[in-house]
Each structure stands twice: as C-alpha cells, then as structure tokens.
Amino acid sequence: MIAARSVNHHDLSAHMPGISTPQAKKRRADRTFRDEQLDMGFFIALLVVHLPPGKVLLSLDRTNWEHGETPINFLVLGAVVHGFTLPLIWVPLDESGNSHTYARMWLVLKLLRALPAKRWLGLVADREFIGAEWFRFLRRQGIKRAIRIRHSDLLDDMNGKEWFEHVQHGHFHETSEKVFVFGELMRVVATRSPTGDLVIIATDFSARKTWKLYKKRWSIECTFSSFKKRGFDLERTGMTERSRLQRLFGLVTLAWMFCLRLGVWLSQTWPIPVLKHGRRAVSLVRHGAQHLVDALRWKPEQFMEVLEVLIQAFCPPGAAESEVVTY
C-alpha cells in the first residue's frame, strides 16, 4: 500500500510479492479486507502504543467521499501529533453522514478503555459536534472541551452573535464570567476569521490556551488530505460495505502512521528544506514514505534498522529522537 500509494486492488496487486498471477494477488488483497481479526480493538492497540508520553490533544471530525452515487462518511477521533492527527478510532456513518451523538459517545467510550481520561489534554471539535447530551457526557467522562459553537446557540439568554457582534478580526474576546452553553457552565471566547466569519468557542480552558489548542483542530484536515489524493488515494476504493471500509481505513491509518513516524525521525537528522512561502518542500508523511519505499524496494538489508524506528512511540514535539537508522 505504501509503495503503490493507493488502496485500489489492481494497484496493490502490482506491488505484492510472489509469482502468482495479478488476478490471484488481487483476490489475496480482497481477502485481507474480509479478515474479521482486523477489528477495532486490533487497530486501537497498535495505534495507542505509538502516542508520545504524557497528555495528548484529541480531535474529532468527519471525512467523506462518494463511490458512484453512494456517499461514504467516516467519523474519526484521533490524537494531534507533529502537525497531523493520528486516527485512533473511527466508524462509518449512514448515508446521511449525520454524526449522531451516540456514535460520538461510542467512539469516546471505546477509546477510553485504551487511553484513560487522565491522558487526554482535551477535545477540540467543530460546530457540527455540539448538543446538551454530548457536552454533559464529555464533562462526566472528565474530558476538557474546546468546541466551536454556532452563532445562533444560546449563551445564557442571548445567542452568540448578539454577544460578540462587535468583535473584529485580530481581536479576541471572552465572556467576563462563565455562562451556560447547552446546559453546561463554560467559558466562551470569540474572534473573527480573516474572511469575517465569527468564530465562537465554548471551552474549559483559558482564552489564550483555547486558541492555541483550537488551531490544532486543522491538523485532522491535513491527515484526511494525505489519506486521499495526496497520499493513499482512499477515494479510489470500490468498497461500500461498512465492515470492510472500517478495516480499509485501519490499514491506511497504519501505513500512514509508519510514514509519518519515519518522516519525523528523518526530519530531525536531515531537515526538510523550507521554501520561500515558508512551507516545507514535502510533508513529513511524504518524506517518510519516500524513504520507506526506498528501504523496502532497494535496501532490504537496512529495513530492520528502519523497523526499529517504526516500532518506537512518537517523541513529544521538540524532543530529540534517539539515533537508530544509519543510512
């Protein structure tokens, strides 16, 4: 999958070892996605051990694409690591794509079994993920919140637009004291985006920390982008059956995580050039994928050294990596 940069079975079969026919290899790939051993518990166990030590920020979002006329939607909960969000648990949604409150609760409760609340720095999410039952549930689980709300949502007895209509771009305002938001007593902070959109966040953090954390919510969009056309071409899958899609998403997540893990290590040894616009020439994921494919295809004698990096947990941002790989 990493070498093919695709999830399409025809593409995968061309990169599979062995002397069997392409058709036989395609059937082998198909059987992999039917393997019931590849359940959510399997993926969570492999992913959680790669998290950096200490507390991690969790991000919740939805991604979607279409196969023909069939809409495919995933609700994804993951941890922010090195500018991306590492998916930890996910569930396919129905065709409407509505992220029902109980689907969110299921994700959180299942993840809490492997990652207790004391390791959650907090949860950031967009205004799609709101509601009294949801906010109350997070508080009862001991999870701090920084969740964007709508302009029309009530803060005490006035809506958000009435509270913050005067806010200008570049300025940050907060309520002088906590107010009731969906029945929960919370701080509320607001600003305007460069396009003039009013951004209101209900939070359990200070105003300064809220903005610092909420900006990291966009890291999950970087992940989704590198799952799709910029990475593994997830949208080219012909699968629509929910259990097979769930396994596919898990295998893509593992492949993607290994690319990011190697990319993070390499960037500390051989920094990625920064272009004039201030961005890296390639992403950490692409950087890792290039070297991982090179080791798999042309340097098998060095792959075991690469593997030593891949099985290590991510280091906290800014921490020095241990030196393992020698090529």
Tab-separated table of C-alpha atoms in Angstrom:
chain	number	residue	atom	x	y	z
A	1	MET	CA	0.000	0.000	0.000
A	2	ILE	CA	2.853	2.399	0.836
A	3	ALA	CA	4.707	1.550	-2.378
A	4	ALA	CA	1.559	1.713	-4.524
A	5	ARG	CA	0.317	4.925	-2.876
A	6	SER	CA	-3.129	3.525	-3.492
A	7	VAL	CA	-5.830	1.357	-1.925
A	8	ASN	CA	-7.149	0.152	-5.277
A	9	HIS	CA	-6.793	-3.631	-5.518
A	10	HIS	CA	-5.440	-3.526	-9.075
A	11	ASP	CA	-2.733	-1.101	-7.981
A	12	LEU	CA	-1.931	-3.119	-4.866
A	13	SER	CA	-1.571	-6.406	-6.744
A	14	ALA	CA	1.247	-4.997	-8.896
A	15	HIS	CA	3.329	-4.411	-5.756
A	16	MET	CA	2.636	-7.697	-3.976
A	17	PRO	CA	5.485	-10.254	-3.865
A	18	GLY	CA	5.232	-13.749	-5.332
A	19	ILE	CA	4.945	-15.436	-8.713
A	20	SER	CA	1.166	-15.822	-8.730
A	21	THR	CA	-0.928	-14.050	-11.347
A	22	PRO	CA	-2.141	-10.472	-10.887
A	23	GLN	CA	-5.673	-11.842	-10.561
A	24	ALA	CA	-4.613	-14.150	-7.717
A	25	LYS	CA	-2.841	-11.286	-5.954
A	26	LYS	CA	-5.938	-9.132	-6.329
A	27	ARG	CA	-8.012	-11.872	-4.674
A	28	ARG	CA	-5.452	-12.060	-1.861
A	29	ALA	CA	-5.817	-8.318	-1.289
A	30	ASP	CA	-9.588	-8.696	-1.275
A	31	ARG	CA	-9.406	-11.443	1.378
A	32	THR	CA	-7.362	-9.155	3.624
A	33	PHE	CA	-10.232	-6.695	3.870
A	34	ARG	CA	-12.605	-9.526	4.793
A	35	ASP	CA	-10.441	-10.706	7.710
A	36	GLU	CA	-12.550	-10.397	10.869
A	37	GLN	CA	-9.416	-10.437	13.041
A	38	LEU	CA	-8.760	-6.886	11.851
A	39	ASP	CA	-11.276	-5.405	14.265
A	40	MET	CA	-11.243	-2.054	16.022
A	41	GLY	CA	-9.537	-3.462	19.107
A	42	PHE	CA	-6.642	-4.655	16.942
A	43	PHE	CA	-6.106	-1.216	15.411
A	44	ILE	CA	-6.501	0.711	18.676
A	45	ALA	CA	-3.893	-1.487	20.386
A	46	LEU	CA	-1.334	-0.839	17.628
A	47	LEU	CA	-2.001	2.885	17.418
A	48	VAL	CA	-2.192	3.906	21.077
A	49	VAL	CA	1.269	2.496	21.881
A	50	HIS	CA	2.752	4.910	19.315
A	51	LEU	CA	1.440	8.017	21.086
A	52	PRO	CA	4.030	10.255	22.754
A	53	PRO	CA	4.216	10.011	26.555
A	54	GLY	CA	2.073	12.303	28.670
A	55	LYS	CA	-1.161	14.031	27.723
A	56	VAL	CA	-2.370	14.295	24.125
A	57	LEU	CA	-4.917	16.571	22.475
A	58	LEU	CA	-7.794	14.721	20.804
A	59	SER	CA	-9.567	15.981	17.694
A	60	LEU	CA	-12.939	14.844	16.339
A	61	ASP	CA	-14.072	15.315	12.748
A	62	ARG	CA	-15.802	13.708	9.804
A	63	THR	CA	-14.488	12.892	6.334
A	64	ASN	CA	-16.466	11.837	3.291
A	65	TRP	CA	-16.288	10.929	-0.378
A	66	GLU	CA	-18.533	9.267	-2.947
A	67	HIS	CA	-18.321	5.977	-4.794
A	68	GLY	CA	-20.585	6.470	-7.777
A	69	GLU	CA	-23.835	7.626	-6.208
A	70	THR	CA	-23.031	6.086	-2.825
A	71	PRO	CA	-21.865	8.601	-0.190
A	72	ILE	CA	-19.243	7.277	2.239
A	73	ASN	CA	-18.784	9.013	5.588
A	74	PHE	CA	-16.410	8.345	8.480
A	75	LEU	CA	-16.458	9.806	11.968
A	76	VAL	CA	-12.863	9.905	13.223
A	77	LEU	CA	-11.351	10.564	16.656
A	78	GLY	CA	-7.587	10.956	16.833
A	79	ALA	CA	-4.614	12.466	18.658
A	80	VAL	CA	-2.698	15.515	17.437
A	81	VAL	CA	0.951	14.617	16.749
A	82	HIS	CA	3.550	16.668	14.852
A	83	GLY	CA	1.088	18.794	12.883
A	84	PHE	CA	-1.234	15.924	11.962
A	85	THR	CA	-3.975	13.979	13.716
A	86	LEU	CA	-3.290	10.276	14.154
A	87	PRO	CA	-6.674	8.494	13.892
A	88	LEU	CA	-7.196	6.200	16.879
A	89	ILE	CA	-10.788	5.093	16.365
A	90	TRP	CA	-13.366	5.588	13.599
A	91	VAL	CA	-16.777	4.430	12.494
A	92	PRO	CA	-18.569	4.551	9.115
A	93	LEU	CA	-21.757	6.618	9.280
A	94	ASP	CA	-25.023	6.096	7.452
A	95	GLU	CA	-25.581	7.640	4.041
A	96	SER	CA	-26.861	10.899	5.514
A	97	GLY	CA	-23.454	11.466	7.106
A	98	ASN	CA	-25.018	12.726	10.336
A	99	SER	CA	-22.638	12.238	13.259
A	100	HIS	CA	-25.258	11.109	15.770
A	101	THR	CA	-24.488	11.875	19.405
A	102	TYR	CA	-24.439	8.180	20.301
A	103	ALA	CA	-21.855	7.449	17.593
A	104	ARG	CA	-19.582	10.081	19.146
A	105	MET	CA	-20.149	8.645	22.615
A	106	TRP	CA	-19.329	5.160	21.375
A	107	LEU	CA	-16.019	6.356	19.939
A	108	VAL	CA	-15.044	8.110	23.164
A	109	LEU	CA	-16.056	5.259	25.482
A	110	LYS	CA	-14.253	2.640	23.422
A	111	LEU	CA	-11.093	4.738	23.231
A	112	LEU	CA	-11.177	5.450	26.972
A	113	ARG	CA	-10.612	1.737	27.605
A	114	ALA	CA	-7.186	2.019	25.981
A	115	LEU	CA	-6.444	5.701	26.626
A	116	PRO	CA	-7.815	6.825	30.031
A	117	ALA	CA	-9.143	10.349	30.504
A	118	LYS	CA	-6.092	11.370	32.565
A	119	ARG	CA	-4.063	11.200	29.326
A	120	TRP	CA	-6.484	13.444	27.408
A	121	LEU	CA	-5.345	17.062	27.373
A	122	GLY	CA	-8.760	17.842	25.948
A	123	LEU	CA	-11.006	17.502	22.898
A	124	VAL	CA	-11.299	20.009	20.048
A	125	ALA	CA	-14.120	19.828	17.524
A	126	ASP	CA	-16.077	21.930	15.044
A	127	ARG	CA	-19.641	23.254	15.439
A	128	GLU	CA	-21.081	20.073	13.919
A	129	PHE	CA	-20.312	18.325	17.207
A	130	ILE	CA	-22.500	20.116	19.737
A	131	GLY	CA	-25.529	19.404	21.918
A	132	ALA	CA	-26.529	19.261	25.582
A	133	GLU	CA	-26.240	15.499	25.912
A	134	TRP	CA	-22.811	15.483	24.226
A	135	PHE	CA	-21.383	18.333	26.310
A	136	ARG	CA	-22.672	16.756	29.530
A	137	PHE	CA	-21.253	13.365	28.545
A	138	LEU	CA	-17.751	14.785	27.999
A	139	ARG	CA	-17.783	16.548	31.374
A	140	ARG	CA	-18.857	13.370	33.155
A	141	GLN	CA	-16.032	11.463	31.476
A	142	GLY	CA	-13.534	14.030	32.779
A	143	ILE	CA	-12.682	15.367	29.303
A	144	LYS	CA	-11.989	19.079	28.852
A	145	ARG	CA	-13.671	20.696	25.850
A	146	ALA	CA	-12.806	23.375	23.289
A	147	ILE	CA	-15.654	23.126	20.796
A	148	ARG	CA	-16.800	25.692	18.273
A	149	ILE	CA	-20.477	26.591	18.515
A	150	ARG	CA	-22.909	28.291	16.126
A	151	HIS	CA	-23.796	31.997	16.089
A	152	SER	CA	-27.392	31.077	16.946
A	153	ASP	CA	-26.573	28.967	20.022
A	154	LEU	CA	-27.670	30.480	23.323
A	155	LEU	CA	-25.166	31.704	25.900
A	156	ASP	CA	-27.347	32.221	28.954
A	157	ASP	CA	-30.280	34.096	27.386
A	158	MET	CA	-28.633	35.630	24.275
A	159	ASN	CA	-27.235	33.976	21.174
A	160	GLY	CA	-23.569	34.055	20.257
A	161	LYS	CA	-23.986	36.662	17.535
A	162	GLU	CA	-25.574	39.106	19.992
A	163	TRP	CA	-22.762	38.546	22.493
A	164	PHE	CA	-19.901	39.028	20.039
A	165	GLU	CA	-21.277	41.060	17.115
A	166	HIS	CA	-18.726	43.843	17.816
A	167	VAL	CA	-15.662	41.556	17.613
A	168	GLN	CA	-13.171	42.465	14.869
A	169	HIS	CA	-10.596	40.348	13.073
A	170	GLY	CA	-7.368	40.119	15.045
A	171	HIS	CA	-9.104	40.745	18.368
A	172	PHE	CA	-10.096	38.102	20.896
A	173	HIS	CA	-12.930	38.479	23.369
A	174	GLU	CA	-14.316	36.287	26.120
A	175	THR	CA	-17.311	36.444	28.398
A	176	SER	CA	-16.492	38.166	31.694
A	177	GLU	CA	-17.656	35.080	33.559
A	178	LYS	CA	-18.775	31.581	32.743
A	179	VAL	CA	-22.145	31.214	31.004
A	180	PHE	CA	-24.484	28.321	30.330
A	181	VAL	CA	-23.892	26.664	26.950
A	182	PHE	CA	-26.121	23.663	26.215
A	183	GLY	CA	-26.758	23.410	29.947
A	184	GLU	CA	-23.039	23.441	30.846
A	185	LEU	CA	-21.287	26.275	32.679
A	186	MET	CA	-18.324	27.168	30.431
A	187	ARG	CA	-16.072	29.983	29.268
A	188	VAL	CA	-16.827	31.323	25.801
A	189	VAL	CA	-14.236	33.074	23.623
A	190	ALA	CA	-14.614	34.591	20.161
A	191	THR	CA	-12.774	36.217	17.270
A	192	ARG	CA	-13.289	36.764	13.554
A	193	SER	CA	-11.541	34.870	10.803
A	194	PRO	CA	-9.704	36.777	8.016
A	195	THR	CA	-12.852	36.328	5.895
A	196	GLY	CA	-15.026	37.941	8.578
A	197	ASP	CA	-16.643	34.769	9.900
A	198	LEU	CA	-17.400	34.894	13.624
A	199	VAL	CA	-15.623	32.046	15.441
A	200	ILE	CA	-17.123	31.246	18.864
A	201	ILE	CA	-15.676	28.513	21.076
A	202	ALA	CA	-17.132	27.038	24.264
A	203	THR	CA	-14.210	25.940	26.385
A	204	ASP	CA	-12.899	24.597	29.676
A	205	PHE	CA	-9.503	26.263	29.095
A	206	SER	CA	-8.234	29.823	29.467
A	207	ALA	CA	-8.759	32.103	26.458
A	208	ARG	CA	-5.082	32.004	25.478
A	209	LYS	CA	-4.843	28.226	25.718
A	210	THR	CA	-8.152	27.755	23.910
A	211	TRP	CA	-6.876	29.463	20.762
A	212	LYS	CA	-3.571	27.639	20.945
A	213	LEU	CA	-5.349	24.285	21.141
A	214	TYR	CA	-8.207	25.001	18.756
A	215	LYS	CA	-5.832	25.959	15.945
A	216	LYS	CA	-4.570	22.385	16.096
A	217	ARG	CA	-8.003	21.129	15.076
A	218	TRP	CA	-6.991	21.763	11.473
A	219	SER	CA	-4.350	19.058	11.772
A	220	ILE	CA	-7.042	16.461	11.143
A	221	GLU	CA	-7.731	18.053	7.738
A	222	CYS	CA	-4.040	17.551	6.885
A	223	THR	CA	-4.447	13.886	7.772
A	224	PHE	CA	-7.542	13.425	5.625
A	225	SER	CA	-5.791	15.133	2.711
A	226	SER	CA	-2.830	12.748	2.929
A	227	PHE	CA	-5.205	9.774	3.126
A	228	LYS	CA	-6.807	10.797	-0.149
A	229	LYS	CA	-5.347	12.194	-3.389
A	230	ARG	CA	-2.144	13.499	-1.789
A	231	GLY	CA	-1.322	10.115	-0.300
A	232	PHE	CA	-3.114	6.780	-0.468
A	233	ASP	CA	-5.917	7.721	-2.870
A	234	LEU	CA	-8.528	6.425	-0.431
A	235	GLU	CA	-11.367	7.665	-2.613
A	236	ARG	CA	-10.448	5.147	-5.336
A	237	THR	CA	-11.604	2.199	-3.285
A	238	GLY	CA	-14.548	0.342	-4.717
A	239	MET	CA	-15.687	-0.816	-1.282
A	240	THR	CA	-19.001	0.291	0.181
A	241	GLU	CA	-19.676	-2.430	2.793
A	242	ARG	CA	-19.228	-0.925	6.273
A	243	SER	CA	-17.076	-3.578	7.958
A	244	ARG	CA	-14.680	-3.759	5.002
A	245	LEU	CA	-14.448	0.024	4.854
A	246	GLN	CA	-13.618	0.079	8.553
A	247	ARG	CA	-10.742	-2.384	8.011
A	248	LEU	CA	-9.526	-0.452	4.982
A	249	PHE	CA	-9.436	2.779	6.970
A	250	GLY	CA	-7.470	0.996	9.683
A	251	LEU	CA	-4.856	-0.385	7.304
A	252	VAL	CA	-4.445	3.002	5.643
A	253	THR	CA	-4.026	4.550	9.099
A	254	LEU	CA	-1.255	2.092	9.992
A	255	ALA	CA	0.571	2.658	6.695
A	256	TRP	CA	0.194	6.422	7.050
A	257	MET	CA	1.401	6.352	10.669
A	258	PHE	CA	4.575	4.485	9.704
A	259	CYS	CA	5.296	7.082	7.007
A	260	LEU	CA	4.793	9.923	9.478
A	261	ARG	CA	6.868	8.180	12.144
A	262	LEU	CA	9.844	7.783	9.817
A	263	GLY	CA	9.345	11.292	8.431
A	264	VAL	CA	9.523	12.800	11.919
A	265	TRP	CA	12.748	10.928	12.665
A	266	LEU	CA	14.337	11.819	9.327
A	267	SER	CA	13.450	15.496	9.666
A	268	GLN	CA	15.487	15.674	12.869
A	269	THR	CA	18.506	14.140	11.151
A	270	TRP	CA	18.100	15.647	7.675
A	271	PRO	CA	15.724	18.637	7.945
A	272	ILE	CA	13.284	19.124	5.074
A	273	PRO	CA	14.098	22.291	3.058
A	274	VAL	CA	11.743	25.208	3.672
A	275	LEU	CA	10.606	27.059	0.537
A	276	LYS	CA	10.148	30.802	0.076
A	277	HIS	CA	6.493	30.701	1.116
A	278	GLY	CA	7.559	29.271	4.482
A	279	ARG	CA	6.314	25.726	3.982
A	280	ARG	CA	8.303	22.520	3.814
A	281	ALA	CA	9.225	21.248	0.347
A	282	VAL	CA	7.467	17.972	1.213
A	283	SER	CA	5.288	16.971	4.140
A	284	LEU	CA	6.591	14.769	6.939
A	285	VAL	CA	4.354	11.959	5.662
A	286	ARG	CA	5.637	12.193	2.083
A	287	HIS	CA	9.223	12.489	3.346
A	288	GLY	CA	8.852	9.305	5.376
A	289	ALA	CA	7.035	7.461	2.588
A	290	GLN	CA	9.801	8.180	0.071
A	291	HIS	CA	12.487	6.740	2.346
A	292	LEU	CA	10.341	3.827	3.492
A	293	VAL	CA	9.631	2.735	-0.091
A	294	ASP	CA	13.318	3.129	-0.904
A	295	ALA	CA	14.278	0.861	2.004
A	296	LEU	CA	11.594	-1.713	1.173
A	297	ARG	CA	12.461	-1.892	-2.513
A	298	TRP	CA	16.182	-1.219	-2.802
A	299	LYS	CA	17.768	-1.547	0.641
A	300	PRO	CA	16.299	-4.647	2.289
A	301	GLU	CA	19.441	-5.096	4.373
A	302	GLN	CA	18.662	-1.777	6.080
A	303	PHE	CA	14.948	-2.331	6.571
A	304	MET	CA	15.398	-3.901	10.017
A	305	GLU	CA	17.065	-0.677	11.129
A	306	VAL	CA	14.145	1.309	9.731
A	307	LEU	CA	11.793	-1.042	11.560
A	308	GLU	CA	13.424	-0.080	14.861
A	309	VAL	CA	12.233	3.485	14.282
A	310	LEU	CA	8.743	2.427	13.193
A	311	ILE	CA	8.049	0.468	16.379
A	312	GLN	CA	9.001	3.394	18.633
A	313	ALA	CA	6.403	5.780	20.013
A	314	PHE	CA	6.338	9.328	18.671
A	315	CYS	CA	8.528	11.699	20.639
A	316	PRO	CA	6.911	14.797	22.172
A	317	PRO	CA	7.252	17.849	19.864
A	318	GLY	CA	10.676	19.411	20.324
A	319	ALA	CA	12.214	16.353	21.962
A	320	ALA	CA	15.323	14.819	20.417
A	321	GLU	CA	14.961	11.443	18.717
A	322	SER	CA	17.176	8.512	19.559
A	323	GLU	CA	19.613	7.646	16.798
A	324	VAL	CA	18.906	4.268	15.258
A	325	VAL	CA	18.896	4.259	11.469
A	326	THR	CA	22.322	4.591	9.877
A	327	TYR	CA	21.614	5.018	6.182
